[in-house]
Coordinates of C-alpha atoms and ligand atoms in Angstrom, one line a residue:
M1 CA 13.1 6.8 -18.4
L2 CA 11.6 7.4 -15.0
D3 CA 8.2 6.3 -13.9
K4 CA 5.5 8.4 -12.4
L5 CA 6.5 7.7 -8.8
A6 CA 10.1 8.6 -9.4
V7 CA 9.2 11.8 -11.2
A8 CA 6.9 12.8 -8.3
D9 CA 9.7 12.1 -5.8
A10 CA 12.2 14.2 -7.7
L11 CA 9.7 17.1 -7.9
R12 CA 9.2 16.8 -4.1
E13 CA 12.9 16.8 -3.5
I14 CA 13.3 19.9 -5.6
G15 CA 10.6 21.6 -3.6
K16 CA 12.3 20.8 -0.3
L17 CA 15.8 21.8 -1.5
L18 CA 14.4 25.1 -2.8
E19 CA 12.8 25.7 0.6
L20 CA 16.1 25.0 2.3
Q21 CA 17.7 27.7 0.1
G22 CA 15.0 30.1 1.3
E23 CA 13.3 30.3 -2.1
N24 CA 9.9 32.0 -2.2
P25 CA 7.0 29.9 -0.9
F26 CA 5.0 30.0 -4.1
K27 CA 7.7 28.4 -6.1
V28 CA 8.2 25.8 -3.4
R29 CA 4.5 25.0 -3.3
A30 CA 4.4 24.8 -7.1
Y31 CA 6.7 21.8 -6.9
E32 CA 4.8 20.1 -4.1
A33 CA 1.5 20.6 -6.1
G34 CA 3.2 19.3 -9.2
A35 CA 4.4 16.2 -7.3
R36 CA 0.8 15.5 -6.1
A37 CA -0.6 16.0 -9.6
V38 CA 1.8 13.5 -11.1
D39 CA 1.1 11.0 -8.2
G40 CA -2.6 11.3 -8.9
L41 CA -2.4 10.9 -12.7
S42 CA -4.9 8.5 -14.0
E43 CA -3.6 8.9 -17.6
D44 CA -0.4 7.4 -18.8
L45 CA 2.6 9.7 -18.3
D46 CA 4.1 8.3 -21.5
T47 CA 1.2 9.5 -23.6
L48 CA 1.1 12.9 -21.9
V49 CA 4.8 13.6 -22.5
A50 CA 4.7 12.2 -26.1
E51 CA 1.7 14.4 -27.0
A52 CA 3.1 17.4 -25.1
R53 CA -0.2 17.6 -23.1
L54 CA 1.3 17.9 -19.6
T55 CA 0.1 21.5 -19.2
E56 CA -3.5 20.3 -19.4
I57 CA -3.2 18.8 -15.9
P58 CA -4.4 21.3 -13.2
G59 CA -1.4 22.4 -11.2
I60 CA 1.2 21.9 -13.9
G61 CA 2.4 25.0 -15.7
K62 CA 4.8 25.4 -18.6
A63 CA 8.0 25.5 -16.6
L64 CA 7.1 22.5 -14.5
A65 CA 5.9 20.6 -17.7
E66 CA 9.4 21.0 -19.2
K67 CA 11.1 19.6 -16.1
I68 CA 8.7 16.7 -15.9
A69 CA 9.3 15.9 -19.6
Q70 CA 13.1 16.1 -19.0
L71 CA 12.9 13.9 -15.9
Y72 CA 10.7 11.4 -17.7
T73 CA 12.8 11.0 -20.8
T74 CA 16.4 11.4 -19.4
G75 CA 16.0 10.5 -15.8
R76 CA 17.7 13.7 -14.7
V77 CA 16.8 17.4 -14.4
D78 CA 19.5 20.1 -14.3
L79 CA 17.8 22.0 -11.5
L80 CA 17.8 19.1 -9.1
E81 CA 21.5 18.2 -9.9
R82 CA 22.4 21.9 -9.3
L83 CA 20.5 22.1 -6.0
R84 CA 22.1 18.8 -4.8
G85 CA 25.5 20.2 -5.7
E86 CA 25.0 23.5 -3.9
L87 CA 23.8 22.1 -0.6
P88 CA 25.9 20.1 2.0
P89 CA 25.6 16.4 1.3
G90 CA 24.0 15.8 4.8
F91 CA 21.0 17.8 4.0
P92 CA 18.7 15.2 2.3
E93 CA 19.1 13.0 5.4
L94 CA 18.3 16.0 7.7
L95 CA 15.0 16.3 5.8
R96 CA 14.1 12.8 7.1
V97 CA 14.1 13.8 10.8
P98 CA 10.5 13.9 12.0
D99 CA 9.1 17.4 12.7
L100 CA 12.1 19.1 11.1
G101 CA 11.2 21.0 8.1
P102 CA 13.4 22.8 5.6
R103 CA 12.9 26.2 7.3
K104 CA 14.2 24.9 10.7
I105 CA 17.1 23.1 9.0
A106 CA 18.1 26.4 7.3
A107 CA 17.9 28.3 10.6
L108 CA 20.0 25.7 12.4
H109 CA 22.6 25.7 9.6
A110 CA 22.9 29.5 9.7
A111 CA 23.2 29.7 13.5
L112 CA 25.2 26.6 14.3
G113 CA 26.7 25.4 11.0
V114 CA 24.8 22.1 11.5
A115 CA 25.0 20.2 8.2
S116 CA 24.3 16.5 9.0
V117 CA 22.1 14.4 11.4
A118 CA 25.2 13.5 13.5
E119 CA 26.1 17.2 13.9
L120 CA 22.5 18.1 14.8
K121 CA 22.3 15.3 17.4
A122 CA 25.6 16.5 19.0
A123 CA 24.2 20.1 19.1
C124 CA 21.0 19.0 20.8
E125 CA 22.9 16.9 23.3
A126 CA 25.1 19.9 24.1
G127 CA 22.0 22.1 24.6
R128 CA 23.0 24.4 21.8
V129 CA 19.8 24.2 19.8
R130 CA 17.7 25.7 22.5
E131 CA 19.9 28.9 22.3
V132 CA 18.9 29.5 18.7
R133 CA 16.2 32.1 18.1
G134 CA 12.9 30.5 17.5
F135 CA 13.9 27.2 19.2
G136 CA 13.4 26.3 22.8
E137 CA 14.1 23.5 25.2
K138 CA 10.9 21.7 24.1
T139 CA 11.8 21.9 20.4
E140 CA 15.3 20.7 21.1
K141 CA 13.9 17.7 23.0
K142 CA 11.4 17.0 20.2
I143 CA 14.2 17.1 17.5
L144 CA 16.4 14.7 19.6
D145 CA 13.5 12.3 20.0
G146 CA 12.9 12.5 16.3
I147 CA 16.6 11.6 15.6
R148 CA 16.4 8.6 18.0
R149 CA 13.3 7.4 16.3
L150 CA 15.0 7.7 12.9
E151 CA 18.0 5.7 14.2
T152 CA 15.9 2.9 15.6
R153 CA 13.3 2.6 12.9
P154 CA 13.6 -0.6 10.9
Q155 CA 14.3 0.2 7.3
R156 CA 11.0 -1.1 5.8
T157 CA 9.1 0.2 2.8
L158 CA 5.4 0.2 2.2
L159 CA 4.3 -2.6 -0.1
S160 CA 2.7 -0.1 -2.5
E161 CA 5.9 1.8 -2.9
A162 CA 8.0 -1.3 -3.3
R163 CA 5.6 -2.7 -5.9
A164 CA 5.6 0.5 -7.9
A165 CA 9.4 0.4 -8.0
A166 CA 9.4 -3.4 -8.7
E167 CA 7.0 -3.1 -11.5
A168 CA 8.9 -0.3 -13.2
L169 CA 12.1 -2.3 -12.7
V170 CA 10.7 -5.5 -14.2
A171 CA 9.4 -3.6 -17.2
Y172 CA 12.8 -1.9 -17.7
L173 CA 14.6 -5.2 -17.5
R174 CA 12.2 -6.9 -19.9
S175 CA 12.7 -4.0 -22.4
S176 CA 16.4 -4.9 -22.6
G177 CA 15.5 -7.9 -24.8
L178 CA 18.2 -9.8 -22.8
A179 CA 15.9 -11.8 -20.5
G180 CA 13.4 -14.5 -21.3
A181 CA 11.5 -14.1 -18.0
V182 CA 11.8 -11.5 -15.2
E183 CA 9.8 -11.4 -12.0
V184 CA 10.0 -10.0 -8.5
A185 CA 10.3 -12.6 -5.8
G186 CA 10.5 -12.2 -2.0
S187 CA 7.9 -10.5 0.2
V188 CA 6.7 -8.3 -2.6
R189 CA 5.5 -11.4 -4.4
R190 CA 3.8 -12.6 -1.2
W191 CA 2.1 -9.1 -0.9
K192 CA 3.5 -8.6 2.7
E193 CA 2.4 -5.2 4.2
T194 CA 6.0 -3.9 4.3
V195 CA 9.1 -4.9 2.5
G196 CA 12.9 -4.9 3.3
D197 CA 14.4 -5.0 -0.1
L198 CA 13.6 -6.2 -3.7
D199 CA 14.6 -9.6 -5.0
V200 CA 14.4 -9.9 -8.7
V201 CA 15.0 -13.0 -10.7
A202 CA 15.7 -13.1 -14.4
A203 CA 16.3 -15.9 -16.9
S204 CA 19.0 -15.0 -19.3
R205 CA 22.0 -16.4 -21.2
K206 CA 23.7 -13.0 -21.0
P207 CA 24.0 -12.2 -17.3
R208 CA 26.8 -9.7 -17.7
E209 CA 24.9 -7.6 -20.2
L210 CA 21.8 -7.7 -18.1
S211 CA 23.6 -6.6 -15.0
A212 CA 25.1 -3.7 -16.9
W213 CA 21.6 -2.8 -18.2
L214 CA 20.4 -2.7 -14.6
A215 CA 23.3 -0.5 -13.5
A216 CA 22.3 2.0 -16.2
W217 CA 18.8 2.4 -14.9
P218 CA 18.3 6.1 -14.1
R219 CA 16.7 5.3 -10.8
V220 CA 19.8 3.5 -9.6
E221 CA 21.7 5.7 -7.2
Q222 CA 24.6 3.3 -6.4
L223 CA 26.0 0.1 -7.8
V224 CA 26.8 -1.8 -4.6
A225 CA 28.1 -5.1 -5.9
R226 CA 28.3 -6.8 -9.2
G227 CA 29.1 -10.5 -9.6
D228 CA 28.6 -13.0 -12.4
T229 CA 25.0 -13.9 -11.5
K230 CA 24.1 -11.4 -8.8
T231 CA 24.0 -7.6 -8.9
T232 CA 23.1 -5.4 -6.0
V233 CA 22.1 -1.8 -6.4
R234 CA 20.5 0.9 -4.3
L235 CA 17.7 3.0 -5.8
I236 CA 17.1 6.7 -5.3
G237 CA 15.1 6.8 -2.1
G238 CA 17.1 4.0 -0.5
L239 CA 15.4 0.7 -1.6
S240 CA 18.0 -2.0 -2.2
V241 CA 17.6 -4.4 -5.1
D242 CA 19.2 -7.8 -5.7
L243 CA 19.1 -9.1 -9.2
R244 CA 19.8 -12.8 -9.7
V245 CA 20.3 -14.0 -13.2
V246 CA 20.0 -17.8 -14.0
L247 CA 19.8 -20.0 -17.0
P248 CA 16.2 -20.5 -18.2
E249 CA 16.1 -24.1 -17.0
D250 CA 16.9 -23.0 -13.4
Y251 CA 14.5 -20.0 -13.4
A252 CA 11.4 -21.6 -11.8
T253 CA 13.3 -23.2 -8.9
L254 CA 15.2 -20.0 -8.0
L255 CA 12.1 -17.9 -8.2
H256 CA 10.4 -20.4 -5.9
H257 CA 13.3 -20.3 -3.5
L258 CA 13.6 -16.5 -3.4
T259 CA 9.9 -16.1 -2.9
G260 CA 9.9 -17.7 0.5
S261 CA 8.7 -17.4 3.1
K262 CA 11.5 -18.9 5.2
A263 CA 9.1 -20.8 7.4
H264 CA 7.2 -22.2 4.3
H265 CA 10.5 -23.4 2.8
V266 CA 11.8 -25.0 6.0
K267 CA 8.7 -27.1 6.3
L268 CA 8.7 -27.9 2.6
R269 CA 12.3 -29.1 2.8
G270 CA 11.5 -31.5 5.6
L271 CA 8.6 -32.8 3.6
A272 CA 10.7 -33.3 0.5
R273 CA 13.2 -35.3 2.6
E274 CA 10.4 -37.6 3.8
R275 CA 9.5 -38.2 0.2
G276 CA 13.0 -39.0 -1.0
Y277 CA 14.1 -35.6 -2.3
T278 CA 16.3 -32.7 -1.4
L279 CA 15.0 -29.2 -2.0
S280 CA 17.4 -26.2 -2.3
E281 CA 17.7 -23.1 -4.4
W282 CA 18.9 -25.4 -7.2
G283 CA 15.6 -27.2 -7.1
L284 CA 14.5 -30.8 -6.3
A285 CA 16.9 -33.7 -6.6
R286 CA 16.4 -37.4 -5.8
L287 CA 18.1 -38.5 -2.6
S288 CA 18.8 -41.9 -4.2
D289 CA 21.1 -40.8 -7.0
G290 CA 21.3 -37.0 -6.8
S291 CA 19.6 -36.6 -10.1
K292 CA 17.6 -33.4 -10.7
V293 CA 13.8 -33.2 -11.1
R294 CA 13.1 -30.9 -13.9
A295 CA 10.8 -28.0 -12.8
R296 CA 9.8 -25.7 -15.6
R297 CA 7.2 -24.0 -13.5
E298 CA 6.7 -23.8 -9.7
E299 CA 3.7 -26.0 -10.0
D300 CA 6.0 -28.9 -10.9
I301 CA 7.8 -28.7 -7.5
Y302 CA 4.5 -29.0 -5.6
R303 CA 3.2 -31.7 -7.9
T304 CA 6.3 -33.8 -7.4
L305 CA 5.8 -33.6 -3.7
G306 CA 2.2 -34.8 -4.1
M307 CA 0.5 -31.6 -3.2
Q308 CA -1.6 -28.7 -4.7
M309 CA 0.2 -25.7 -6.1
I310 CA 0.3 -23.0 -3.3
P311 CA 0.0 -19.4 -4.5
P312 CA 2.8 -17.2 -3.4
E313 CA 0.6 -15.0 -1.1
L314 CA -0.3 -18.1 0.9
R315 CA 3.3 -19.3 1.6
E316 CA 3.7 -18.4 5.2
D317 CA 3.5 -21.8 7.0
E318 CA 0.1 -21.1 8.4
G319 CA -1.5 -24.4 7.5
E320 CA -1.2 -24.1 3.7
I321 CA 1.2 -27.0 3.4
E322 CA -1.0 -29.4 5.3
A323 CA -4.0 -28.2 3.3
A324 CA -2.2 -28.6 0.0
L325 CA -1.2 -32.1 0.9
A326 CA -4.8 -33.0 1.7
H327 CA -5.9 -31.2 -1.6
A328 CA -8.0 -29.0 0.6
L329 CA -6.8 -25.4 -0.2
P330 CA -9.9 -23.2 -0.3
A331 CA -11.3 -23.3 -3.8
G332 CA -12.2 -20.0 -5.5
L333 CA -9.9 -17.6 -3.6
V334 CA -11.3 -14.2 -4.4
E335 CA -9.9 -12.4 -7.5
E336 CA -10.1 -8.7 -8.6
E337 CA -12.4 -9.8 -11.5
D338 CA -14.9 -11.2 -9.0
L339 CA -15.7 -7.8 -7.6
R340 CA -18.9 -6.1 -8.9
G341 CA -19.1 -3.1 -6.6
M342 CA -16.9 -0.4 -5.0
V343 CA -17.6 0.0 -1.3
H344 CA -16.4 2.8 0.9
V345 CA -15.3 5.9 -0.9
H346 CA -15.1 9.6 0.0
T347 CA -16.0 12.6 -2.1
T348 CA -15.6 16.4 -1.9
W349 CA -18.7 16.2 0.3
S350 CA -16.4 15.3 3.2
D351 CA -12.6 14.9 2.9
G352 CA -12.3 13.4 -0.6
H353 CA -10.5 15.2 -3.4
A354 CA -12.8 14.2 -6.3
T355 CA -16.4 15.0 -6.8
L356 CA -19.2 12.5 -6.6
E357 CA -19.6 12.4 -10.4
E358 CA -15.8 12.0 -10.9
M359 CA -15.8 9.0 -8.5
A360 CA -18.8 7.5 -10.1
R361 CA -17.4 7.7 -13.6
A362 CA -14.0 6.4 -12.5
A363 CA -15.6 3.4 -10.7
E364 CA -17.8 2.8 -13.8
A365 CA -14.7 2.9 -16.0
M366 CA -13.2 0.1 -13.9
G367 CA -16.2 -2.0 -14.8
M368 CA -18.0 -1.7 -11.4
G369 CA -21.8 -2.2 -11.3
Y370 CA -22.3 -0.1 -8.2
L371 CA -20.7 2.4 -5.9
T372 CA -21.5 3.0 -2.3
V373 CA -20.9 6.7 -1.5
T374 CA -19.8 6.7 2.2
D375 CA -18.7 10.2 3.3
H376 CA -18.0 10.8 7.0
S377 CA -20.7 11.3 9.6
R378 CA -21.3 14.5 11.5
S379 CA -19.1 13.8 14.5
A380 CA -16.1 13.5 12.3
A381 CA -16.1 17.3 12.1
Y382 CA -12.4 17.5 11.2
A383 CA -13.1 15.6 8.0
G384 CA -16.1 17.7 7.0
G385 CA -18.6 15.0 8.3
L386 CA -22.2 15.3 7.1
D387 CA -25.2 16.0 9.3
A388 CA -28.7 14.9 8.4
A389 CA -29.4 17.9 6.3
R390 CA -26.2 17.7 4.2
L391 CA -26.7 14.0 3.8
E392 CA -30.1 14.7 2.2
S393 CA -28.6 17.3 -0.1
Q394 CA -26.0 14.8 -1.1
W395 CA -28.7 12.4 -2.0
E396 CA -30.2 15.1 -4.3
E397 CA -26.9 15.3 -6.1
M398 CA -26.6 11.6 -6.3
A399 CA -30.0 11.5 -8.0
R400 CA -28.7 14.0 -10.5
V401 CA -25.5 12.1 -11.2
Q402 CA -27.4 8.9 -11.4
E403 CA -29.2 10.3 -14.5
K404 CA -25.9 10.6 -16.2
V405 CA -24.1 7.3 -15.3
K406 CA -24.9 3.6 -15.6
I407 CA -23.2 2.5 -12.4
R408 CA -25.7 2.2 -9.6
L409 CA -25.1 4.7 -6.8
L410 CA -25.9 3.6 -3.3
R411 CA -26.5 5.9 -0.3
G412 CA -24.0 5.2 2.4
T413 CA -22.3 6.8 5.4
E414 CA -19.0 6.0 7.2
A415 CA -20.5 6.4 10.7
D416 CA -18.2 7.1 13.6
I417 CA -18.3 4.6 16.4
L418 CA -18.7 6.8 19.4
D419 CA -17.0 6.3 22.8
D420 CA -19.9 4.1 24.2
G421 CA -20.2 2.1 21.0
A422 CA -23.2 4.0 19.6
L423 CA -23.2 4.6 15.9
D424 CA -23.3 8.2 14.6
V425 CA -26.1 7.6 12.1
P426 CA -29.0 10.1 11.7
E427 CA -31.9 8.2 13.2
R428 CA -34.6 9.5 11.0
L429 CA -32.7 8.7 7.8
L430 CA -31.6 5.2 8.7
E431 CA -34.5 3.7 6.7
K432 CA -33.3 5.5 3.6
L433 CA -29.6 4.5 3.8
D434 CA -28.3 1.6 1.7
V435 CA -25.0 1.0 3.5
V436 CA -23.5 1.8 6.9
I437 CA -19.7 1.5 7.5
A438 CA -18.9 1.8 11.1
S439 CA -15.4 3.0 12.0
V440 CA -13.4 4.5 14.9
H441 CA -11.8 7.9 14.3
S442 CA -11.5 9.3 17.8
R443 CA -10.2 8.3 21.3
M444 CA -8.0 5.6 19.7
K445 CA -5.8 5.3 22.7
M446 CA -8.3 4.0 25.2
G447 CA -7.3 0.9 27.1
A448 CA -7.8 -2.6 25.6
S449 CA -10.8 -3.6 27.7
E450 CA -12.5 -0.3 27.2
M451 CA -11.9 -0.5 23.4
T452 CA -13.2 -4.1 23.3
R453 CA -16.4 -3.0 25.1
R454 CA -16.8 -0.1 22.7
M455 CA -16.4 -2.3 19.6
V456 CA -18.6 -5.1 20.9
A457 CA -21.3 -2.6 21.8
A458 CA -21.0 -1.1 18.3
M459 CA -21.2 -4.5 16.5
R460 CA -24.3 -5.5 18.5
Q461 CA -26.3 -2.4 17.4
P462 CA -29.4 -3.6 15.7
V463 CA -28.3 -2.1 12.3
F464 CA -26.3 -4.0 9.6
K465 CA -22.9 -2.4 9.5
I466 CA -19.5 -3.1 7.9
W467 CA -16.7 -2.7 10.4
G468 CA -14.3 -0.2 8.8
H469 CA -10.5 -0.3 9.0
A470 CA -10.9 -2.6 12.0
T471 CA -7.8 -2.1 14.0
G472 CA -7.0 1.4 13.1
R473 CA -3.3 0.7 12.3
L474 CA -1.3 2.9 10.0
L475 CA 1.6 0.9 8.7
L476 CA 5.0 2.2 9.9
E477 CA 3.2 5.0 11.7
R478 CA 0.5 3.9 14.2
E479 CA 0.0 0.7 16.1
P480 CA -3.3 -1.1 16.0
Y481 CA -5.8 -0.5 18.9
G482 CA -5.3 -2.8 21.8
L483 CA -8.4 -5.0 21.8
D484 CA -9.6 -8.5 22.4
M485 CA -10.1 -9.5 18.7
D486 CA -11.8 -12.8 19.5
A487 CA -14.4 -11.1 21.7
V488 CA -15.2 -8.6 18.9
L489 CA -15.3 -11.4 16.2
D490 CA -17.7 -13.4 18.4
A491 CA -20.0 -10.3 18.7
I492 CA -19.9 -9.8 14.9
A493 CA -20.7 -13.5 14.2
A494 CA -23.8 -13.1 16.4
S495 CA -24.9 -9.7 15.0
P496 CA -25.9 -8.0 11.7
A497 CA -22.4 -7.1 10.8
A498 CA -19.5 -7.8 8.3
I499 CA -15.9 -6.8 8.2
E500 CA -14.1 -4.6 5.7
V501 CA -10.7 -5.5 4.2
N502 CA -9.4 -2.0 3.6
G503 CA -7.0 -1.8 0.6
D504 CA -5.5 1.6 1.5
P505 CA -1.8 0.7 1.3
H506 CA -1.2 2.5 4.6
R507 CA -3.8 0.3 6.4
L508 CA -4.4 -3.2 4.8
D509 CA -6.7 -3.7 7.7
L510 CA -8.1 -6.3 8.8
E511 CA -4.8 -8.2 8.6
P512 CA -4.7 -11.8 7.3
R513 CA -4.3 -13.7 10.6
F514 CA -7.5 -12.0 12.0
I515 CA -9.3 -12.5 8.7
R516 CA -8.8 -16.2 9.1
R517 CA -10.2 -16.2 12.6
A518 CA -13.2 -14.3 11.2
R519 CA -13.7 -16.9 8.4
E520 CA -13.8 -19.7 11.0
R521 CA -16.8 -17.9 12.5
G522 CA -18.6 -17.6 9.1
I523 CA -18.2 -13.8 8.9
R524 CA -18.6 -12.1 5.5
F525 CA -16.3 -9.4 4.1
A526 CA -16.4 -6.3 2.0
L527 CA -13.3 -5.5 0.0
S528 CA -12.8 -1.8 -0.2
T529 CA -10.4 1.0 -1.1
D530 CA -11.5 3.8 1.3
A531 CA -10.5 6.0 -1.7
H532 CA -10.3 9.7 -1.2
S533 CA -9.4 10.3 -4.8
V534 CA -9.9 8.8 -8.3
A535 CA -6.3 7.3 -8.1
G536 CA -7.2 5.7 -4.7
L537 CA -9.7 3.5 -6.5
Q538 CA -6.8 1.6 -8.0
N539 CA -5.9 0.2 -4.5
L540 CA -8.6 -2.4 -4.9
R541 CA -6.0 -5.0 -5.7
Y542 CA -4.4 -4.5 -2.3
A543 CA -7.7 -5.3 -0.6
V544 CA -8.0 -8.4 -2.8
M545 CA -4.5 -9.6 -2.1
T546 CA -4.9 -9.0 1.6
A547 CA -8.1 -11.0 1.6
R548 CA -6.4 -13.8 -0.3
R549 CA -3.6 -13.9 2.3
G550 CA -6.4 -14.5 4.7
W551 CA -7.8 -17.4 2.5
V552 CA -11.0 -15.5 1.6
T553 CA -13.1 -17.0 -1.2
R554 CA -15.3 -15.3 -3.7
A555 CA -18.4 -16.7 -1.9
E556 CA -17.5 -14.9 1.3
V557 CA -17.2 -11.5 -0.3
L558 CA -20.3 -9.3 -0.2
N559 CA -19.3 -7.0 -3.0
A560 CA -18.8 -10.0 -5.3
L561 CA -22.6 -10.0 -5.4
P562 CA -24.6 -8.2 -8.1
A563 CA -26.0 -4.8 -7.1
A564 CA -29.5 -6.0 -6.0
A565 CA -28.2 -8.9 -3.9
F566 CA -25.5 -6.8 -2.3
A567 CA -28.1 -4.1 -1.4
R568 CA -30.3 -6.8 0.2
A569 CA -27.4 -8.3 2.1
V570 CA -26.2 -5.0 3.6
R571 CA -29.5 -3.2 4.1
P572 CA -29.0 -1.4 7.5
V573 CA -32.5 -1.8 8.8
C574 CA -33.1 -5.5 9.1
Ligands
ZN601 ZN1 -12.4 5.9 8.2
ZN602 ZN1 -13.1 6.2 5.0

């Protein structure tokens, strides 16, 4: 059985391979649309397949529904197997070259016989690509740059993708009935922004059977190595998985060991030694006689060393060991259940994909008490930003929707921070706004000192604002702005302002080390999703875990307040 993500990936691959074969664009687009529809499903795929209701989803017709059902239940679909067989094996890799779509690949293949990245690189270097019709010297250089970037890019995966794969894998392994406990360890368990590979730990007395069970998972592309207690596989899409199988009594210590981080463990080992123990992947043992200290849970390891239990997401050697020894870890680290309101969402009024009512109902279904509707401001013209007149019409619609839902709707805007640090907020409506999020969406490449001046000026505006996706980074895609973070944090601490922790898996911004520097200054936070769709609201947990990695407690989170108190705390005109 495939999960949602894998089904969507397979549909996307079918679309690209069809395009490579010169199939008609409507058919190609149908698969892309189908992939997006499956990605964005809020309902369980299992139920939809079982009840044969896939065609009820907009964008999914009868033919596509059959393929999705086949993919979901068998892990394979004949069309994809056939397409893969018909095309040269180097083609899927060619699709990964930046700026090189299926149409260009097909043209290059026809003209030069290019069928792999290596061949394409050689053709570019020999100046043969520029001779092909429709390509020039500039395109050739762009392709070559793309290949070089592909070659040097570290093989990292976004946390959200790794977690989706890990959760599906853990569920699959549990369903074997062969393992007592199964968990993912490593950086996924510490909620690091990007992940190298998956480390999974299982407690079982039948390691060989469990390893065979893993190898039979439909999402496994290749069995790399199989030993008595360790199996390595590569998943479709390239993610590598190490499964370690141990006896139940060794499970907690191995899970602890493989969770890391390395720096945390190095310090912990030194500490264990001072206290008369050795700590290794086999657990704690007494230095005096080598006898093992039984650890049934990770808590037992920390307790034996005389310290508080340290949650996985804090294990980075950034002061957590010292704090745990002093029994001074922050109490009441924020949890998803603490959040009462959804802050920062977009609707079809600007660049969102769901209507205001759909977003309201979805947030209400998640148990939220309020929702701040924050579409883009007028200077974000590319994103359909709202001018004053449209903002007022949006409020009329909000009033109509408010009649139908229980969740309280708050009037907001995601105001652009302009070049000089002014906020793009309609002056005459300021009094009537409940929430202002202030973000940069333009001129992101200005120098560090200019960017610092711009942000400091913005934060000092006499309007309460929440600093949105603070550093502008897009993980694996775009570097954060160069700026003097301490100068901006000082300005925020002295101004009517708070900071967003943006849970969009591509952003996870502000990052934990800066969050901690903000906390030292007494700054408050809003944990948001920046959702542009109903599915995007589910990213709230990424905001929560990023905040926890920065040691944020419930008391420091504005949207852990009930609606009225939140509205008072963030009222723009103070
Ligand atoms: Zn934004
Ligand atoms: Zn936004």
